[in-house]
């Protein structure tokens, strides 16, 4: 059973095709892993093993007829609970929301169902997806499988915990300031935030993307062929692409690679993280790229402006809730949002204007580079029960300065493991490419994974 859990999507599909393993047999292995690990990591919401068994049996029958429904037929997938699936409530990670079943599948869920994926449950997130943490007023506290005392990050907290714990090969998160990449970095996963609009989302808002979280680059690339099909509900949805998502050939000789070790504001990168990123940059340089340090694209004014805009927007979202419901919101988030009541319309617009400034600085940087390497996270880890790496609602976004600008500039970015701290926690390397050049990020990520060999030993349930 344990050996099955190491199979990639590519390996699983080969076995399904050869009839040496069925989707049902594989699902039972995943189900057994969830049974042993879930009491410790609390990654899942609306987990439905009975439905998963039925889906896996139906997929098995299709493979026996050599008639798979799509590229992901029979592959178990979890969805962040912010991603709607018809008939299930979307609690948004908070006890303040009424549990009303969704009427339709969100674009990501629709695409996965079209291709026969086995959607076995949702993954946890903090209230309204507004924290980089596994802390929630609705869900149990999600924990990092590498060290159960530590945070998996967020807001795709459960997705990261599920991926590192071995709950199948594919987990879909969402990302508006780093919520795919940050938890991927803290749990050793490959987390891919594509160009804005590459994977349609609904509801849409500025900077919001969905992306795969996997144990290897190939698994994310295979998933992109399904996830990137357009959907009219997202007005930013990009036209159909004819990418060969599995074409990972790239020659870095002569490429201009910028290394950004200073985010410009927020938490400074810890020494272990700086060292790991510099070691990764050295590999790229040794392969023939022109590697040089670049200045940050963020400023304190940008981060504070974004904070002001998000507080105002979020307060507008919750201010009309009945008092008894608003009181159920996680206190950290409620305390942060209350300051939004004092933000004037002019200040909110000025705050939003800082997202445009981010686009400008990111665009300017990419006139001088072909790709950028940065730390994903500035710190190695933090306690599981903290709401953020600072645990201070007055300093809520100090940890996102390396990740958030690429949401606002709509550029593809990924986090890939580049080593471990002395305490045994994963360290993430962020790889950023030009707008719309998702393939460049995937190719560079695959090349780096080839050099390092990727993570070979993943966490096991306690007692195993």
Coordinates of C-alpha atoms in Angstrom, one line a residue:
X1 CA 0.0 0.0 0.0
X2 CA 2.8 2.4 1.0
X3 CA 4.6 1.8 -2.3
X4 CA 1.4 2.7 -4.3
X5 CA 1.4 6.1 -2.6
X6 CA 4.7 7.0 -4.2
X7 CA 3.3 6.7 -7.7
X8 CA 3.0 9.8 -9.8
X9 CA 0.0 10.6 -12.0
X10 CA 2.1 9.5 -15.0
X11 CA 2.9 6.2 -13.3
X12 CA -0.7 5.7 -12.2
X13 CA -2.0 6.3 -15.7
X14 CA 0.5 3.8 -17.2
X15 CA -0.6 1.2 -14.7
X16 CA -4.3 1.9 -15.4
X17 CA -3.6 1.6 -19.1
X18 CA -1.7 -1.7 -18.6
X19 CA -4.3 -3.0 -16.2
X20 CA -1.7 -3.8 -13.6
X21 CA -3.5 -1.5 -11.1
X22 CA -7.0 -0.2 -11.1
X23 CA -8.3 3.2 -9.9
X24 CA -10.3 1.3 -7.3
X25 CA -7.3 -0.5 -5.9
X26 CA -5.3 2.8 -5.8
X27 CA -8.1 4.6 -4.1
X28 CA -8.2 2.0 -1.3
X29 CA -4.5 2.7 -0.7
X30 CA -5.2 6.4 -0.4
X31 CA -8.2 5.8 1.8
X32 CA -6.1 3.7 4.1
X33 CA -3.5 6.5 4.3
X34 CA -6.2 9.1 5.1
X35 CA -7.5 6.8 7.9
X36 CA -4.2 6.7 9.6
X37 CA -2.9 10.3 9.0
X38 CA -6.0 12.4 9.1
X39 CA -6.6 12.3 12.9
X40 CA -3.2 14.0 13.2
X41 CA -3.1 16.6 10.4
X42 CA -6.9 17.5 10.0
X43 CA -6.5 18.3 6.3
X44 CA -10.0 17.5 5.1
X45 CA -13.5 18.8 5.0
X46 CA -16.6 17.0 3.5
X47 CA -14.5 13.9 3.1
X48 CA -16.7 11.2 1.3
X49 CA -14.9 7.9 1.0
X50 CA -18.1 6.1 -0.1
X51 CA -18.5 8.5 -3.1
X52 CA -14.8 8.1 -3.9
X53 CA -15.2 4.3 -4.0
X54 CA -18.1 4.6 -6.4
X55 CA -16.2 7.1 -8.6
X56 CA -13.1 4.8 -8.6
X57 CA -15.2 1.8 -9.5
X58 CA -16.8 3.6 -12.4
X59 CA -13.3 4.7 -13.6
X60 CA -12.0 1.1 -13.3
X61 CA -14.8 0.0 -15.6
X62 CA -13.9 2.6 -18.1
X63 CA -10.2 1.7 -18.1
X64 CA -11.2 -2.0 -18.5
X65 CA -13.0 -1.0 -21.7
X66 CA -10.0 1.1 -22.8
X67 CA -12.3 4.1 -22.7
X68 CA -11.0 6.6 -20.2
X69 CA -13.1 9.8 -19.8
X70 CA -10.0 12.1 -19.8
X71 CA -6.4 12.5 -18.9
X72 CA -7.2 12.4 -15.1
X73 CA -9.6 9.5 -15.2
X74 CA -9.3 7.7 -11.9
X75 CA -6.9 10.1 -10.3
X76 CA -7.9 11.1 -6.7
X77 CA -8.1 14.9 -6.3
X78 CA -8.9 17.1 -3.4
X79 CA -10.3 20.7 -3.8
X80 CA -9.8 23.6 -1.4
X81 CA -13.2 24.1 0.1
X82 CA -13.4 27.6 -1.4
X83 CA -13.8 25.9 -4.8
X84 CA -17.6 25.1 -5.1
X85 CA -18.9 21.7 -5.9
X86 CA -22.6 21.3 -6.7
X87 CA -24.6 20.1 -3.7
X88 CA -22.0 20.9 -1.1
X89 CA -21.8 24.0 1.2
X90 CA -18.9 26.4 0.8
X91 CA -18.2 27.4 4.4
X92 CA -15.3 29.7 3.4
X93 CA -13.4 28.4 6.5
X94 CA -15.6 30.3 8.9
X95 CA -18.3 29.6 11.4
X96 CA -20.0 32.8 10.3
X97 CA -21.3 31.5 7.0
X98 CA -24.6 29.7 6.6
X99 CA -24.1 26.2 5.1
X100 CA -26.1 26.5 1.9
X101 CA -25.3 23.8 -0.8
X102 CA -23.7 25.2 -4.0
X103 CA -25.9 25.2 -7.0
X104 CA -23.1 24.6 -9.6
X105 CA -19.6 23.4 -9.8
X106 CA -16.9 26.1 -10.0
X107 CA -14.7 25.9 -13.2
X108 CA -12.0 23.8 -11.6
X109 CA -14.4 21.2 -10.3
X110 CA -16.3 21.1 -13.6
X111 CA -13.1 20.5 -15.6
X112 CA -11.9 17.7 -13.2
X113 CA -15.3 16.0 -13.3
X114 CA -15.3 16.2 -17.1
X115 CA -12.0 14.3 -17.2
X116 CA -13.1 11.6 -14.7
X117 CA -11.0 12.6 -11.7
X118 CA -12.1 11.1 -8.3
X119 CA -13.0 14.1 -6.2
X120 CA -12.9 12.6 -2.7
X121 CA -13.3 15.7 -0.5
X122 CA -12.4 19.3 0.2
X123 CA -9.4 20.6 2.1
X124 CA -9.4 23.1 4.9
X125 CA -8.7 26.8 4.9
X126 CA -8.8 29.7 7.4
X127 CA -11.7 32.1 7.7
X128 CA -12.4 33.5 4.2
X129 CA -9.0 32.3 3.1
X130 CA -7.5 35.4 4.7
X131 CA -4.6 33.8 6.6
X132 CA -1.4 31.9 5.8
X133 CA -2.3 29.4 8.4
X134 CA -4.3 26.2 9.2
X135 CA -6.3 28.1 11.9
X136 CA -10.0 28.4 11.3
X137 CA -13.2 29.1 13.3
X138 CA -15.0 26.3 11.4
X139 CA -12.4 23.6 10.6
X140 CA -10.2 21.7 13.1
X141 CA -6.7 23.0 13.3
X142 CA -4.7 21.7 10.3
X143 CA -1.1 20.8 11.0
X144 CA 2.1 20.3 9.0
X145 CA 2.9 16.6 8.5
X146 CA 6.6 17.2 8.7
X147 CA 6.2 18.4 12.3
X148 CA 2.8 18.3 13.8
X149 CA 3.6 21.2 16.1
X150 CA 4.2 23.5 13.1
X151 CA 1.9 25.3 10.7
X152 CA 1.3 24.0 7.1
X153 CA 0.8 27.6 6.0
X154 CA -2.2 28.8 4.0
X155 CA -4.6 29.7 3.0
X156 CA -4.5 26.4 1.1
X157 CA -3.6 24.8 4.4
X158 CA -5.4 21.5 4.1
X159 CA -4.3 21.0 0.5
X160 CA -0.6 21.3 1.6
X161 CA -1.1 19.0 4.6
X162 CA -2.9 16.5 2.4
X163 CA -0.2 16.5 -0.3
X164 CA 2.6 16.1 2.2
X165 CA 0.7 13.4 4.0
X166 CA 0.2 11.3 0.8
X167 CA -3.5 11.7 0.2
X168 CA -3.1 11.0 -3.5
X169 CA -1.0 13.0 -6.1
X170 CA -3.1 16.1 -6.8
X171 CA -4.6 18.9 -4.6
X172 CA -6.0 22.1 -5.9
X173 CA -5.5 25.3 -4.0
X174 CA -6.2 29.0 -4.6
X175 CA -3.8 31.9 -4.4
X176 CA -4.3 35.7 -4.1
X177 CA -1.1 36.6 -2.3
X178 CA 0.8 33.3 -2.1
X179 CA -1.8 30.9 -0.8
X180 CA -0.6 28.0 -3.1
X181 CA 3.1 28.8 -3.0
X182 CA 3.5 29.6 0.7
X183 CA 2.1 26.4 2.1
X184 CA 3.8 24.4 -0.7
X185 CA 7.1 25.9 0.4
X186 CA 6.4 25.0 4.1
X187 CA 5.4 21.4 3.3
X188 CA 7.9 20.5 0.5
X189 CA 5.3 20.4 -2.3
X190 CA 5.5 21.8 -5.8
X191 CA 2.9 24.6 -5.9
X192 CA 2.1 26.3 -9.2
X193 CA 0.3 29.7 -9.5
X194 CA -0.2 30.1 -13.3
X195 CA -0.7 33.3 -15.2
X196 CA -3.8 35.1 -14.2
X197 CA -6.8 33.6 -16.2
X198 CA -4.9 30.5 -17.2
X199 CA -7.1 28.4 -14.8
X200 CA -10.6 30.0 -14.7
X201 CA -12.0 30.9 -11.2
X202 CA -15.4 31.8 -10.0
X203 CA -15.9 34.0 -8.1
X204 CA -13.2 36.2 -9.6
X205 CA -11.4 39.1 -7.9
X206 CA -8.1 40.9 -8.4
X207 CA -5.1 38.6 -8.1
X208 CA -7.1 35.4 -7.4
X209 CA -5.8 32.2 -9.1
X210 CA -6.2 28.5 -8.7
X211 CA -3.3 26.1 -9.0
X212 CA -2.1 22.5 -8.5
X213 CA -0.2 21.4 -5.4
X214 CA 1.7 18.1 -6.1
X215 CA 4.8 16.2 -5.0
X216 CA 6.5 16.6 -8.4
X217 CA 6.4 19.0 -11.4
X218 CA 5.1 16.4 -13.9
X219 CA 1.9 15.9 -11.8
X220 CA 1.2 19.6 -11.9
X221 CA 1.9 19.8 -15.6
X222 CA -0.4 16.9 -16.4
X223 CA -3.2 18.6 -14.4
X224 CA -2.7 21.9 -16.2
X225 CA -4.0 20.4 -19.5
X226 CA -7.4 19.8 -17.7
X227 CA -7.5 22.8 -15.4
X228 CA -6.6 25.4 -18.1
X229 CA -9.6 24.9 -20.3
X230 CA -11.5 28.2 -20.5
X231 CA -14.7 29.0 -18.7
X232 CA -17.0 31.9 -19.6
X233 CA -17.8 32.6 -15.9
X234 CA -14.3 34.1 -15.5
X235 CA -14.0 37.2 -17.5
X236 CA -10.2 37.0 -17.4
X237 CA -10.2 33.4 -18.7
X238 CA -7.5 33.0 -21.3
X239 CA -8.2 31.6 -24.8
X240 CA -7.7 27.8 -25.4
X241 CA -4.0 26.9 -25.5
X242 CA -2.3 24.2 -27.5
X243 CA 0.6 23.8 -25.1
X244 CA 2.3 20.5 -24.7
X245 CA 2.3 20.7 -20.9
X246 CA 4.7 17.8 -20.7
X247 CA 7.4 19.5 -22.9
X248 CA 10.0 20.4 -20.3
X249 CA 13.1 20.7 -22.5
X250 CA 15.0 24.0 -21.8
X251 CA 18.5 25.2 -22.3
X252 CA 19.4 27.9 -19.7
X253 CA 22.7 28.8 -21.3
X254 CA 22.7 32.6 -21.8
X255 CA 19.4 33.1 -19.9
X256 CA 19.3 36.1 -17.6
X257 CA 18.3 34.9 -14.1
X258 CA 17.7 37.4 -11.4
X259 CA 18.1 36.4 -7.7
X260 CA 16.0 38.4 -5.3
X261 CA 17.0 37.9 -1.6
X262 CA 15.5 41.1 -0.3
X263 CA 11.7 41.5 -0.6
X264 CA 11.9 45.2 0.0
X265 CA 9.6 45.1 3.0
X266 CA 8.2 42.6 5.5
X267 CA 10.1 39.8 7.2
X268 CA 13.7 39.3 6.1
X269 CA 14.7 35.9 4.7
X270 CA 16.3 33.8 7.4
X271 CA 19.9 32.7 6.8
X272 CA 19.1 29.1 6.1
X273 CA 16.6 30.2 3.5
X274 CA 19.0 32.6 1.9
X275 CA 21.7 29.9 1.7
X276 CA 19.3 27.4 0.1
X277 CA 18.2 29.9 -2.5
X278 CA 21.8 30.9 -3.3
X279 CA 22.7 27.2 -3.6
X280 CA 19.9 26.8 -6.1
X281 CA 21.0 29.8 -8.1
X282 CA 24.5 28.4 -8.2
X283 CA 23.1 25.3 -10.0
X284 CA 21.5 27.5 -12.6
X285 CA 24.7 29.5 -13.0
X286 CA 26.8 26.3 -13.4
X287 CA 24.4 25.3 -16.2
X288 CA 25.4 28.4 -18.2
X289 CA 22.9 31.0 -17.2
X290 CA 23.8 34.6 -16.4
X291 CA 22.8 34.9 -12.7
X292 CA 22.8 38.2 -10.8
X293 CA 21.1 39.8 -7.8
X294 CA 18.2 42.1 -8.5
X295 CA 16.5 44.8 -6.4
X296 CA 13.1 44.1 -4.8
X297 CA 9.9 45.0 -6.6
X298 CA 7.9 45.7 -3.3
X299 CA 7.9 48.7 -1.1
X300 CA 6.4 49.4 2.4
X301 CA 3.9 51.7 0.7
X302 CA 2.8 48.9 -1.6
X303 CA 2.3 46.4 1.2
X304 CA 0.5 48.9 3.5
X305 CA -1.7 50.1 0.6
X306 CA -2.7 46.5 -0.1
X307 CA -3.4 45.9 3.5
X308 CA -5.6 49.0 3.6
X309 CA -7.5 48.0 0.5
X310 CA -8.1 44.4 1.6
X311 CA -9.3 45.6 5.1
X312 CA -11.8 47.9 3.5
X313 CA -13.0 45.3 1.0
X314 CA -13.3 42.6 3.6
X315 CA -15.1 44.9 6.1
X316 CA -17.6 45.7 3.3
X317 CA -18.1 42.0 2.8
X318 CA -18.9 41.2 6.5
X319 CA -20.3 44.5 7.9
X320 CA -23.9 43.6 7.1
X321 CA -23.8 40.1 8.7
X322 CA -26.0 39.7 11.8
X323 CA -24.0 40.5 14.9
X324 CA -24.3 36.9 16.2
X325 CA -22.8 35.6 12.9
X326 CA -20.0 38.2 12.7
X327 CA -19.0 37.4 16.3
X328 CA -18.2 33.8 15.1
X329 CA -15.4 35.0 12.8
X330 CA -11.9 34.2 14.0
X331 CA -11.0 37.0 16.4
X332 CA -7.7 37.7 14.7
X333 CA -9.4 38.3 11.3
X334 CA -12.2 40.3 12.9
X335 CA -9.8 42.5 14.7
X336 CA -7.9 43.1 11.4
X337 CA -11.0 43.8 9.4
X338 CA -12.6 46.2 11.9
X339 CA -9.9 48.8 10.9
X340 CA -11.5 48.7 7.4
X341 CA -14.5 50.6 8.8
X342 CA -12.2 53.7 9.2
X343 CA -10.8 53.6 5.6
X344 CA -12.3 56.3 3.4
X345 CA -13.2 55.7 -0.2
X346 CA -10.3 57.7 -1.4
X347 CA -7.9 55.7 0.9
X348 CA -9.3 52.4 -0.4
X349 CA -8.8 53.5 -4.0
X350 CA -5.3 54.7 -3.2
X351 CA -4.6 51.3 -1.6
X352 CA -5.9 49.5 -4.7
X353 CA -3.6 51.8 -6.7
X354 CA -0.6 50.1 -5.1
X355 CA -1.5 46.9 -6.9
X356 CA -0.9 48.9 -10.1
X357 CA 2.5 50.1 -8.8
X358 CA 3.4 46.4 -8.2
X359 CA 2.6 45.7 -11.8
X360 CA 4.8 48.5 -12.9
X361 CA 7.8 47.4 -10.9
X362 CA 7.4 43.7 -11.9
X363 CA 7.1 44.7 -15.5
X364 CA 10.2 46.9 -15.3
X365 CA 12.2 44.1 -13.7
X366 CA 11.3 41.7 -16.5
X367 CA 12.8 44.0 -19.1
X368 CA 16.2 42.9 -17.7
X369 CA 15.6 39.3 -16.8
X370 CA 14.2 36.1 -18.3
X371 CA 13.2 34.6 -14.9
X372 CA 13.6 35.4 -11.2
X373 CA 14.5 33.2 -8.2
X374 CA 13.4 34.2 -4.7
X375 CA 12.7 32.5 -1.4
X376 CA 9.1 31.4 -1.2
X377 CA 8.8 32.0 2.5
X378 CA 11.0 34.3 4.6
X379 CA 11.0 32.0 7.7
X380 CA 11.5 28.3 8.2
X381 CA 8.3 27.6 10.2
X382 CA 6.0 28.8 13.0
X383 CA 3.6 27.2 15.5
X384 CA 0.5 25.4 14.2
X385 CA -1.9 27.5 16.3
X386 CA -0.6 30.9 15.1
X387 CA -2.8 32.8 12.7
X388 CA 0.3 34.0 10.7
X389 CA 4.1 34.0 11.0
X390 CA 3.9 37.2 13.1
X391 CA 0.6 36.3 14.9
X392 CA -0.1 40.0 14.9
X393 CA -3.3 41.3 13.2
X394 CA -1.6 44.7 12.9
X395 CA 1.3 43.1 10.9
X396 CA -0.7 40.5 8.9
X397 CA 1.1 40.4 5.6
X398 CA 4.8 40.7 6.5
X399 CA 5.4 37.2 5.1
X400 CA 3.9 37.7 1.6
X401 CA 6.3 40.3 0.2
X402 CA 8.1 37.7 -2.0
X403 CA 4.9 36.2 -3.3
X404 CA 2.1 38.8 -3.6
X405 CA 3.6 41.0 -6.3
X406 CA 3.3 38.3 -8.9
X407 CA -0.4 37.9 -8.3
X408 CA -0.9 41.6 -9.0
X409 CA 1.4 41.5 -12.1
X410 CA -0.5 38.3 -13.2
X411 CA 2.8 36.4 -13.8
X412 CA 3.3 32.7 -13.4
X413 CA 5.2 31.6 -10.3
X414 CA 6.0 28.3 -8.6
X415 CA 7.4 27.1 -5.3
X416 CA 9.7 24.0 -5.4
X417 CA 11.6 22.4 -2.6
X418 CA 15.3 23.4 -2.5
X419 CA 16.4 21.8 0.8
X420 CA 15.7 21.5 4.5
X421 CA 16.4 23.5 7.6
X422 CA 18.4 22.2 10.5
X423 CA 15.1 21.6 12.2
X424 CA 14.1 19.3 9.3
X425 CA 11.5 21.6 7.8
X426 CA 11.3 22.1 4.0
X427 CA 12.5 25.2 2.3
X428 CA 10.8 26.6 -0.8
X429 CA 12.4 28.2 -3.9
X430 CA 10.1 30.5 -5.9
X431 CA 10.6 30.6 -9.7
X432 CA 8.9 33.5 -11.5
X433 CA 8.5 33.9 -15.3
X434 CA 7.1 36.5 -17.7
X435 CA 3.4 37.0 -17.9
X436 CA 1.7 34.2 -19.9
X437 CA 4.9 32.1 -20.2
X438 CA 3.7 29.4 -17.8
X439 CA 5.7 26.9 -19.7
X440 CA 9.0 28.6 -18.8
X441 CA 8.3 28.3 -15.1
X442 CA 7.4 24.7 -15.5
X443 CA 10.5 23.9 -17.6
X444 CA 12.8 25.7 -15.1
X445 CA 11.1 23.9 -12.2
X446 CA 11.5 20.5 -13.9
X447 CA 15.1 21.2 -14.7
X448 CA 15.8 22.1 -11.0
X449 CA 13.9 19.0 -9.9
X450 CA 16.0 16.9 -12.2
X451 CA 19.2 18.3 -10.7
X452 CA 18.1 17.8 -7.1
X453 CA 16.2 14.6 -7.5
X454 CA 13.2 16.0 -5.6
X455 CA 12.1 14.8 -2.2
X456 CA 12.5 11.0 -1.8
X457 CA 11.3 10.5 1.8
X458 CA 7.9 12.0 2.8
X459 CA 6.3 12.1 6.3
X460 CA 4.7 9.0 7.7
X461 CA 1.8 8.8 10.1
X462 CA 2.9 8.7 13.7
X463 CA 3.7 5.3 14.9
X464 CA 4.6 4.0 11.4

